[in-house]
Short mmCIF file of C-alpha atoms in Angstrom, two decimals:
data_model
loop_
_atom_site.label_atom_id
_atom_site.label_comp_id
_atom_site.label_asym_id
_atom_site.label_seq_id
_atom_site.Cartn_x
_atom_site.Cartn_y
_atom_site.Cartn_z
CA UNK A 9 -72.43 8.68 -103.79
CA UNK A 10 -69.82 10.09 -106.27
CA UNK A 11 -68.26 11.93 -103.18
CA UNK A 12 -68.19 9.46 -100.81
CA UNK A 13 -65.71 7.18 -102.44
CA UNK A 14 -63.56 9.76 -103.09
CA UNK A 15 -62.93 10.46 -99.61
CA UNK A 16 -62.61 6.41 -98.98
CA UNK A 17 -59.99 6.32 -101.83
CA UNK A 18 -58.36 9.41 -99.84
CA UNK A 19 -58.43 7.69 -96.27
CA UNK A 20 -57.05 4.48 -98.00
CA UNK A 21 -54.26 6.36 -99.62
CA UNK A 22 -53.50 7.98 -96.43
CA UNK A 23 -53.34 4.71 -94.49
CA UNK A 24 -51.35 3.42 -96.95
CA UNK A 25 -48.68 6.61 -96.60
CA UNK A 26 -48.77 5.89 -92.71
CA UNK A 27 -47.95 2.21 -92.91
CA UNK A 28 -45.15 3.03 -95.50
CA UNK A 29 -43.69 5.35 -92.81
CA UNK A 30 -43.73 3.62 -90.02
CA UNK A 31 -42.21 0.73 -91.70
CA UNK A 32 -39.37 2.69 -92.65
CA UNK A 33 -39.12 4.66 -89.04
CA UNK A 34 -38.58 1.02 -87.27
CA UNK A 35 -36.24 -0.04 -90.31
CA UNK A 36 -34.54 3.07 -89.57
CA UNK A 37 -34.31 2.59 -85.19
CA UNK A 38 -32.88 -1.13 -86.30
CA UNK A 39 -30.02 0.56 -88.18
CA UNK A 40 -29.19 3.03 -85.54
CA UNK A 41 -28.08 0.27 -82.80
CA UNK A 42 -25.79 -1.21 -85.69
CA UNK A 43 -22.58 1.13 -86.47
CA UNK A 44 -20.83 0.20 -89.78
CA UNK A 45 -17.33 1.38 -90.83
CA UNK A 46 -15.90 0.53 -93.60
CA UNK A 47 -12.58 -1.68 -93.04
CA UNK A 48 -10.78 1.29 -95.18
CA UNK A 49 -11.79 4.22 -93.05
CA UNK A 50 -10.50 2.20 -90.30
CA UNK A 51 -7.62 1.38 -91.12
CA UNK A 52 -7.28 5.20 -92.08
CA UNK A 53 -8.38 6.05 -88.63
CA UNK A 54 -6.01 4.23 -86.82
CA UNK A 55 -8.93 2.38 -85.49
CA UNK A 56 -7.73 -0.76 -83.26
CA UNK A 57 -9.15 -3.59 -81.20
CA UNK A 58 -8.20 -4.96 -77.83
CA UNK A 59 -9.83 -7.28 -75.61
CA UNK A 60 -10.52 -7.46 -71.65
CA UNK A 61 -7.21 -7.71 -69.50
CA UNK A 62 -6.47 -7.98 -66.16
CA UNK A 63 -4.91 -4.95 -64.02
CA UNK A 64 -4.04 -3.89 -60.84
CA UNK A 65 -5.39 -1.14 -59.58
CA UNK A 66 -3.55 0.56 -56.79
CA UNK A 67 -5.12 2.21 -53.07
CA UNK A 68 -3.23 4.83 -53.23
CA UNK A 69 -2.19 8.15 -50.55
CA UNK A 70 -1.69 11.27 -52.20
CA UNK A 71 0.88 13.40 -50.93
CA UNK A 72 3.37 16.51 -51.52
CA UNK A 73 6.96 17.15 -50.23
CA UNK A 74 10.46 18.30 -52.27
CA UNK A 75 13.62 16.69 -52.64
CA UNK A 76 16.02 16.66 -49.68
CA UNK A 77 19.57 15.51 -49.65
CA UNK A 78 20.52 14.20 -45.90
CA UNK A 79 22.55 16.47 -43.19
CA UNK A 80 25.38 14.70 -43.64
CA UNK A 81 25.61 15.09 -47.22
CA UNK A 82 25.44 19.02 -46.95
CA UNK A 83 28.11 21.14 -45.92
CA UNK A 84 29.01 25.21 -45.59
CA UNK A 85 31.65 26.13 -45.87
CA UNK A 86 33.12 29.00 -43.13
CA UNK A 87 36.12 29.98 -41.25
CA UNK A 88 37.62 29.79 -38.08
CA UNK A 89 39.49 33.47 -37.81
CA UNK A 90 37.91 36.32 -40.14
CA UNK A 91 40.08 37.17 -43.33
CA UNK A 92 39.40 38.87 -46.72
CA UNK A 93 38.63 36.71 -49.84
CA UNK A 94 41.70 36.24 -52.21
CA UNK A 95 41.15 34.12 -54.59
CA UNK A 96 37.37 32.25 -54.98
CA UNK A 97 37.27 30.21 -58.33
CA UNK A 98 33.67 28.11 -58.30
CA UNK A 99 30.37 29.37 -59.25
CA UNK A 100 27.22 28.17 -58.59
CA UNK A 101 26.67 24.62 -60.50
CA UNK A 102 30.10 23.66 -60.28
CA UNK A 103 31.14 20.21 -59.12
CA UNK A 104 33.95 19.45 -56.36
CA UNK A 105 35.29 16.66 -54.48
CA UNK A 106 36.82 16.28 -51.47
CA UNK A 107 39.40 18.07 -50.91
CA UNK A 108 39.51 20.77 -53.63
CA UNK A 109 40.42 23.76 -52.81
CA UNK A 110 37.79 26.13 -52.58
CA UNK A 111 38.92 29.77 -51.44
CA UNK A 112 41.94 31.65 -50.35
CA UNK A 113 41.48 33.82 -47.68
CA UNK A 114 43.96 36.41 -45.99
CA UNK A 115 44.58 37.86 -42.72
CA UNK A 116 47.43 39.67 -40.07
CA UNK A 117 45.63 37.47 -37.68
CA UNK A 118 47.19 34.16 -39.61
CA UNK A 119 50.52 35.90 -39.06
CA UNK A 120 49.99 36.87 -35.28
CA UNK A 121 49.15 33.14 -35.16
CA UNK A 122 51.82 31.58 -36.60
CA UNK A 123 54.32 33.98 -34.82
CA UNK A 124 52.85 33.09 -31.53
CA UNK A 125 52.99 29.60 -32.02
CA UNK A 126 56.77 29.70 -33.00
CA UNK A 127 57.32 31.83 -29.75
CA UNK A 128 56.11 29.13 -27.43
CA UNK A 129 57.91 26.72 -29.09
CA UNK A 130 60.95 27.82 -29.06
CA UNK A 131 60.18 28.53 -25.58
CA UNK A 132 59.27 25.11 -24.82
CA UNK A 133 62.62 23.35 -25.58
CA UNK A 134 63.99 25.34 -22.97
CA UNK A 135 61.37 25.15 -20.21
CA UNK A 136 61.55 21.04 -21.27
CA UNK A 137 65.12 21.03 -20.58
CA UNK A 138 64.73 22.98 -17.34
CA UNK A 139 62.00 20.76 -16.19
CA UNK A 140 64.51 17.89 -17.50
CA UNK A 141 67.09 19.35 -15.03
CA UNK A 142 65.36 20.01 -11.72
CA UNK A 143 64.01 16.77 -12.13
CA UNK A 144 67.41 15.63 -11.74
CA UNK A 145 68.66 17.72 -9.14
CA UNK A 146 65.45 17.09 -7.18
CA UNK A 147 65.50 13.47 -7.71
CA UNK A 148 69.08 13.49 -6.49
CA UNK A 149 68.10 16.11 -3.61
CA UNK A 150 70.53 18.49 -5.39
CA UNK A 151 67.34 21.15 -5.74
CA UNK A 152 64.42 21.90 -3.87
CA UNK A 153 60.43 20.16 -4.73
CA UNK A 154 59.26 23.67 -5.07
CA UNK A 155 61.95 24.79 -8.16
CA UNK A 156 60.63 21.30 -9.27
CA UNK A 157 57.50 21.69 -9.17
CA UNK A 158 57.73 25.21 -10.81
CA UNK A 159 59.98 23.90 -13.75
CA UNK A 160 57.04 21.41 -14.20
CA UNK A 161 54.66 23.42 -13.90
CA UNK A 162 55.88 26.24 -16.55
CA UNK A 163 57.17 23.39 -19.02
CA UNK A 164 53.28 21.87 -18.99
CA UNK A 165 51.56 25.03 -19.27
CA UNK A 166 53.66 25.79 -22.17
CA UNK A 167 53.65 22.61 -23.62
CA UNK A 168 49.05 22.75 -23.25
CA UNK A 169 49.74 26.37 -25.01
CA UNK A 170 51.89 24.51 -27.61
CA UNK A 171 49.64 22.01 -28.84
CA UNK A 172 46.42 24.31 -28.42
CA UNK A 173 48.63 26.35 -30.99
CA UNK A 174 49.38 24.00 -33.32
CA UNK A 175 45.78 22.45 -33.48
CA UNK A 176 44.69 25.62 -34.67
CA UNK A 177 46.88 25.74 -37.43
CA UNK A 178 46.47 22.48 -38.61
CA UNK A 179 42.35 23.59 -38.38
CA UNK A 180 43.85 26.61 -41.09
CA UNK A 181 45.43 24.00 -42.85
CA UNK A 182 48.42 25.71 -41.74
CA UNK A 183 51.61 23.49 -41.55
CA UNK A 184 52.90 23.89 -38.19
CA UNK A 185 56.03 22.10 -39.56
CA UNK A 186 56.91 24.61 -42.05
CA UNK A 187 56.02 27.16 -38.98
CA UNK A 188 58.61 25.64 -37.13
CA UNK A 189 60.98 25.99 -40.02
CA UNK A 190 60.83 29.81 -39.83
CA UNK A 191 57.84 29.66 -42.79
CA UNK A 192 55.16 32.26 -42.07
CA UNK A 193 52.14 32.90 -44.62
CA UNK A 194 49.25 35.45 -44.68
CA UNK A 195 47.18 33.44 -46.17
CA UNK A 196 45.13 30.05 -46.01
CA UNK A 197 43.22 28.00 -47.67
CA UNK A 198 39.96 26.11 -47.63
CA UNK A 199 38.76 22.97 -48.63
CA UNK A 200 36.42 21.10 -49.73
CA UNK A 201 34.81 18.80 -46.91
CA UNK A 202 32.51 16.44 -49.18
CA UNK A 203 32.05 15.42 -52.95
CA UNK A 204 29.05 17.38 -54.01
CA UNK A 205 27.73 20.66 -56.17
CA UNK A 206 28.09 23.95 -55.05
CA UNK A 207 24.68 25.47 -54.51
CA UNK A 208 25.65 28.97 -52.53
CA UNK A 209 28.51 31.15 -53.03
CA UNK A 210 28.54 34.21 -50.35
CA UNK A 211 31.46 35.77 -51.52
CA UNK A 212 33.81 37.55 -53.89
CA UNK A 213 37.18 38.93 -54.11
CA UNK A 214 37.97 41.18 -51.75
CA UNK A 215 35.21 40.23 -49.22
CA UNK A 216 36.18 40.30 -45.77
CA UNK A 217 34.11 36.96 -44.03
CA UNK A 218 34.16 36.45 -39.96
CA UNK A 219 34.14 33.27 -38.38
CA UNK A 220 29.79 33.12 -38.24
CA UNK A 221 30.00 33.60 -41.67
CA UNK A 222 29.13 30.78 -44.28
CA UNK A 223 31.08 31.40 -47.50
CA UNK A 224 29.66 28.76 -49.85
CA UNK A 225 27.75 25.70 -49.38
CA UNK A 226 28.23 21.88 -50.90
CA UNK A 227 25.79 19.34 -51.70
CA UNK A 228 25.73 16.43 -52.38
CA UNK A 229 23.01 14.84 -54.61
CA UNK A 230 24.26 11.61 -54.89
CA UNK A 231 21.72 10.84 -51.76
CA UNK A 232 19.20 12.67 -52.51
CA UNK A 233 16.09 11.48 -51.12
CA UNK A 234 11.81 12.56 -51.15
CA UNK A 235 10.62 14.53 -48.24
CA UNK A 236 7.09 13.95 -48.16
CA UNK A 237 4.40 15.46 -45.66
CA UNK A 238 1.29 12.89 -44.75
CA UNK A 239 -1.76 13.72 -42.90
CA UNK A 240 -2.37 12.55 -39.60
CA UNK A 241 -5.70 10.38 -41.02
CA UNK A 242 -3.20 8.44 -43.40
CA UNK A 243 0.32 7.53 -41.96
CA UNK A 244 -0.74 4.69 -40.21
CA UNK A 245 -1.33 3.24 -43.85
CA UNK A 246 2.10 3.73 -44.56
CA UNK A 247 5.06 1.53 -44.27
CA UNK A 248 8.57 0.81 -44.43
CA UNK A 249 8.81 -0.58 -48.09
CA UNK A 250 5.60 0.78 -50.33
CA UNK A 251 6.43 2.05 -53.89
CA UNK A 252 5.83 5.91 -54.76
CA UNK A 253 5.07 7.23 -57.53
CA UNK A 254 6.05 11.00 -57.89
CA UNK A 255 6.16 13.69 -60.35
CA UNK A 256 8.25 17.04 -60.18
CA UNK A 257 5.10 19.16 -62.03
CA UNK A 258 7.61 21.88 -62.50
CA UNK A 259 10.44 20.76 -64.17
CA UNK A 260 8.84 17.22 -65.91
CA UNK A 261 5.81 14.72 -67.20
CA UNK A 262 7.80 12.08 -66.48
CA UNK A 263 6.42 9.18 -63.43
CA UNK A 264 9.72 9.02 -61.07
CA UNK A 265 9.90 5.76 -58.67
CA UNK A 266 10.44 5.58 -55.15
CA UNK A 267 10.60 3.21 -51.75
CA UNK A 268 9.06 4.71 -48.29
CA UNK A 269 12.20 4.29 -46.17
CA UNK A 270 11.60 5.71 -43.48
CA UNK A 271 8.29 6.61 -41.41
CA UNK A 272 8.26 10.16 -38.92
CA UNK A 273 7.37 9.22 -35.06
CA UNK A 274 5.96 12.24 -34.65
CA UNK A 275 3.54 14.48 -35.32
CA UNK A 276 3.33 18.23 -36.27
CA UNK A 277 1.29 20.38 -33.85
CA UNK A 278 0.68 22.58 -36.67
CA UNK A 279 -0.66 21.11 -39.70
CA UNK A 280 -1.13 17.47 -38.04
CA UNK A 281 1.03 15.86 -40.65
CA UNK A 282 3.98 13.38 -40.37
CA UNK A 283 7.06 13.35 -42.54
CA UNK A 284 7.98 10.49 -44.86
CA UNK A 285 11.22 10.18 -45.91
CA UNK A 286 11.72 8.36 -49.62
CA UNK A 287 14.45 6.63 -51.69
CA UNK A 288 14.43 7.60 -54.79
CA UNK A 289 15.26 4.54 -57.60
CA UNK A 290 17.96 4.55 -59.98
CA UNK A 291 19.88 7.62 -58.28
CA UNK A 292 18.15 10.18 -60.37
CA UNK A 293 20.69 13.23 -60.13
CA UNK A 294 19.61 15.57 -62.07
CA UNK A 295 16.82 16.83 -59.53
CA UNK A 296 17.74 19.64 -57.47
CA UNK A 297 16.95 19.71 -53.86
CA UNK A 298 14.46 21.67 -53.18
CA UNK A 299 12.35 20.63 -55.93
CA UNK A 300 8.45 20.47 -54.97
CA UNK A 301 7.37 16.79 -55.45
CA UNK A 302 4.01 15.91 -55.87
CA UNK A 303 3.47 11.49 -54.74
CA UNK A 304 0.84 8.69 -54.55
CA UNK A 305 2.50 6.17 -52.00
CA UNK A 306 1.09 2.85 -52.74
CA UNK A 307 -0.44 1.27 -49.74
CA UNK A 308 -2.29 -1.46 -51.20
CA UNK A 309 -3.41 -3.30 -54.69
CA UNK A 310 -6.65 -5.11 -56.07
CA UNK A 311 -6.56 -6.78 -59.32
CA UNK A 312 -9.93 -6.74 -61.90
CA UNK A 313 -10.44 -6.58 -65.30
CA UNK A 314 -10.13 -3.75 -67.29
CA UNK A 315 -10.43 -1.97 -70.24
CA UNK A 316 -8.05 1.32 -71.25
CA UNK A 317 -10.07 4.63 -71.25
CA UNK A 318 -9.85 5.38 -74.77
CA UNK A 319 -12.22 2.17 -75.51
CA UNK A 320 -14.50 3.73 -73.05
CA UNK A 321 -17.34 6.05 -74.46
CA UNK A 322 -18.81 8.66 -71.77
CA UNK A 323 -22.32 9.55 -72.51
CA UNK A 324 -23.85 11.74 -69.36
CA UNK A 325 -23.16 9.05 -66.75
CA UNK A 326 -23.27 6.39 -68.37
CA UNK A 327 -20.60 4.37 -70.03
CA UNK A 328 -20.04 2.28 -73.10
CA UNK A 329 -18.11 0.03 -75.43
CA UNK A 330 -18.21 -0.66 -78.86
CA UNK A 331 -17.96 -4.53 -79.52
CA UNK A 332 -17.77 -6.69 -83.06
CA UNK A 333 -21.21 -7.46 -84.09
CA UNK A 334 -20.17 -9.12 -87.50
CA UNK A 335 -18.00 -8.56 -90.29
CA UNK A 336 -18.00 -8.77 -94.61
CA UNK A 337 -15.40 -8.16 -96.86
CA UNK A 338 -15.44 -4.34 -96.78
CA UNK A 339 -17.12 -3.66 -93.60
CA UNK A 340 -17.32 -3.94 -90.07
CA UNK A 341 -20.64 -3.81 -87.41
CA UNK A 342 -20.70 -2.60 -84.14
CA UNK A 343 -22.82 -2.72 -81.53
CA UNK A 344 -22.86 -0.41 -78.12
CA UNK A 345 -22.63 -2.08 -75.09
CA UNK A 346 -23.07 -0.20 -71.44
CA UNK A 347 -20.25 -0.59 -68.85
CA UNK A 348 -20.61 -1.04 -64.99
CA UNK A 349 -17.40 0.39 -64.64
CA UNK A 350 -15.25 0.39 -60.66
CA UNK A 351 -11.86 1.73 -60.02
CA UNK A 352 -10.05 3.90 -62.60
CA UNK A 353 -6.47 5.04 -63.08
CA UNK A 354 -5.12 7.80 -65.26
CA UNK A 355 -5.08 5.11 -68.38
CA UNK A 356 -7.62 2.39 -67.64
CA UNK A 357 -11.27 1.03 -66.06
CA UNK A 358 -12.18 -1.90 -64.29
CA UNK A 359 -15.37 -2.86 -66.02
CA UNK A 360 -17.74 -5.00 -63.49
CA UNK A 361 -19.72 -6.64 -66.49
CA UNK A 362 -17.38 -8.31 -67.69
CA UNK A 363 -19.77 -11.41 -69.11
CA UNK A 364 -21.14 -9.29 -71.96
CA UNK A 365 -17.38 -8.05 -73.05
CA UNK A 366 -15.80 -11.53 -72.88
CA UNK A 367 -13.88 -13.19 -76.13
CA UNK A 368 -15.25 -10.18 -77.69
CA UNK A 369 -13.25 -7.61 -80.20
CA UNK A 370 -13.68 -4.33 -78.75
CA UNK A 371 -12.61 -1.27 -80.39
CA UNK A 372 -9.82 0.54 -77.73
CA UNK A 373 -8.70 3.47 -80.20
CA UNK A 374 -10.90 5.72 -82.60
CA UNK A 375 -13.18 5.38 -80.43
CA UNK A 376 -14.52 9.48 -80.73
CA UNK A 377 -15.14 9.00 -84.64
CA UNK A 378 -17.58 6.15 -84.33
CA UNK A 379 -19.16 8.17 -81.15
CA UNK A 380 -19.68 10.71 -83.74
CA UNK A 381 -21.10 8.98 -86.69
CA UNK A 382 -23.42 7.33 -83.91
CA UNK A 383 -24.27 10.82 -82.76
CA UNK A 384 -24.70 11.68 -86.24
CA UNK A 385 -27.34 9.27 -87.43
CA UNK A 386 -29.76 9.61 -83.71
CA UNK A 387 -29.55 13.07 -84.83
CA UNK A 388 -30.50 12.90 -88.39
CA UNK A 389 -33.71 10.61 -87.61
#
């Protein structure tokens, strides 16, 4: 008999034990859906709340290309006879405007030239007075229509030869003037066509360059514009007008800005894609053409409401917020609350549940430490 209450008072102790425990398990679960930090360690954190905002999210078309300049702001820079370099001051980098001199360049042929020309002038004064004298005679039927007619024909022929002459020189930048005057040089120089940045030089003293050659090239990045390259499936999304956004991954973090200005008619038969040509805002000069360019063109905007990412927790795939539950004198309570999130951008969600999240504090930085602490306590019961 002596035994048999023994093992009740056992069983009853036990049952006892088991209530105890799972009194303090389900005590335990009710604490785990309730985060507390304390309003010092968030403050130290850098801990901060935000609210639901509205954003618009973007439909965008990614795209590559590199900075272009147009053709009529690039220039090379060649000759019209052959001569050996002289004198060639710019280096790559260097800025020139119009009409800077650029290189000297020297040649026998620039002498030939000149000579020639002063020739058939001097020639022509007299053929123009002879032609000014059988015109007379003829007209007065002193001389015959054929001496005339010759005397006409010589003084033209010259005169064509003349001004052929003299075009070229002026094409030198040759002064057929100082020709004229008995002035003959060896050398020449050129010019700068445009404003712009030298990007090529070909040359150095002593070089000897022929007419196909190009001895430097200008350009000018005042106009510099986006190339872009759009698949076949997307251009007829894009139009005259849409904002780009573009980065140059290379060279820079930075977001540039840019209007689609112009739309390609045609298609490549080799990679089925259509050029886009862009203007890029606030005359950004310091890109250099050639730069690869990496774009979303904007073709069309929703707005919803959103949250920024670092308020959003990623468990798995799902997705969650941490919201004000209440709040004493030294601490605050959170609670987790699971997003339906939609569209996403590099720095915010759209959350579609928006009715559990409204007019309430939610916590948009520090997020991570109170993920933590959360992960902490699951882990420790």
């Amino acid at each position: 008999m002596k035994q048999l209450y023994i093992v009740f008072v056992f069983m009853l102790l036990v049952a006892c034990g088991n209530d105890k425990k799972e009194e303090q398990t389900e005590e335990n679960l009710q604490k785990t859906d309730e985060l507390v930090v304390s309003k010092e360690q968030f403050k130290s954190e850098q801990m901060e709340f935000g609210t639901l905002s509205e954003h618009d999210f973007n439909t965008i078309v990614k795209v590559s290309g590199q900075i272009e300049v147009p053709t009529q702001n690039q220039s090379s820079v060649s000759t019209f006879l052959g001569g050996y370099v002289t004198k060639s001051p710019l280096l790559i980098g260097d800025e020139v405007k119009k009409g800077q001199f650029l290189v000297t360049l020297e040649s026998t042929e620039f002498v030939e030239m000149q000579q020639r020309y002063l020739e058939v002038a001097q020639q022509l004064n007299f053929l123009k007075s002879e032609f000014t004298r059988q015109k007379t005679l003829y007209d007065e039927n002193i001389s015959s229509e054929k001496n005339f007619l010759k005397a006409e024909s010589d003084y033209k022929s010259s005169l064509a030869h003349y001004n052929g002459l003299k075009k070229k020189l002026q094409m030198l930048n040759i002064n057929p003037t100082s020709v004229e005057n008995g002035i003959i040089t060896s050398t020449i120089n050129l010019y700068a066509p445009i404003d712009g940045f030298v990007t090529k030089v070909n040359v150095s003293n002593g070089t000897y360059v022929s007419p196909a050659d190009i001895i430097l090239e200008i350009i000018d990045t005042h106009h510099i514009h986006l190339e872009l390259s759009v698949f076949e499936k997307d251009i007829l999304k894009v139009k005259k007008g849409q904002k780009i956004d573009f980065r140059i991954p290379e060279a820079s973090d930075s977001v540039f800005k840019a209007e689609v200005h112009l739309v390609g008619t045609t298609i490549d038969p080799t990679n089925r894609r259509v050029v886009v040509h862009g203007h890029i805002e606030d005359d950004h000069t310091a890109f250099i053409v050639g730069m690869f360019a990496e774009a979303d063109i904007i073709v069309g905007s929703t707005n919803g409401i959103a949250l920024p990412k670092t308020a959003v927790i990623q468990v798995e795939n799902d997705y969650f917020a941490l919201i004000l539950d209440k709040e004493t004198p030294n601490d605050y309570y959170f609670t987790k609350v699971k997003l339906d999130i939609g569209l996403q951008t590099e720095d915010v969600v759209e959350v579609l549940n928006t009715a559990s999240l409204a007019n309430q504090k939610i916590v948009v930085n520090g997020t991570y430490m109170l993920l933590n602490e959360a992960e902490g306590g699951e882990h420790s019961h």
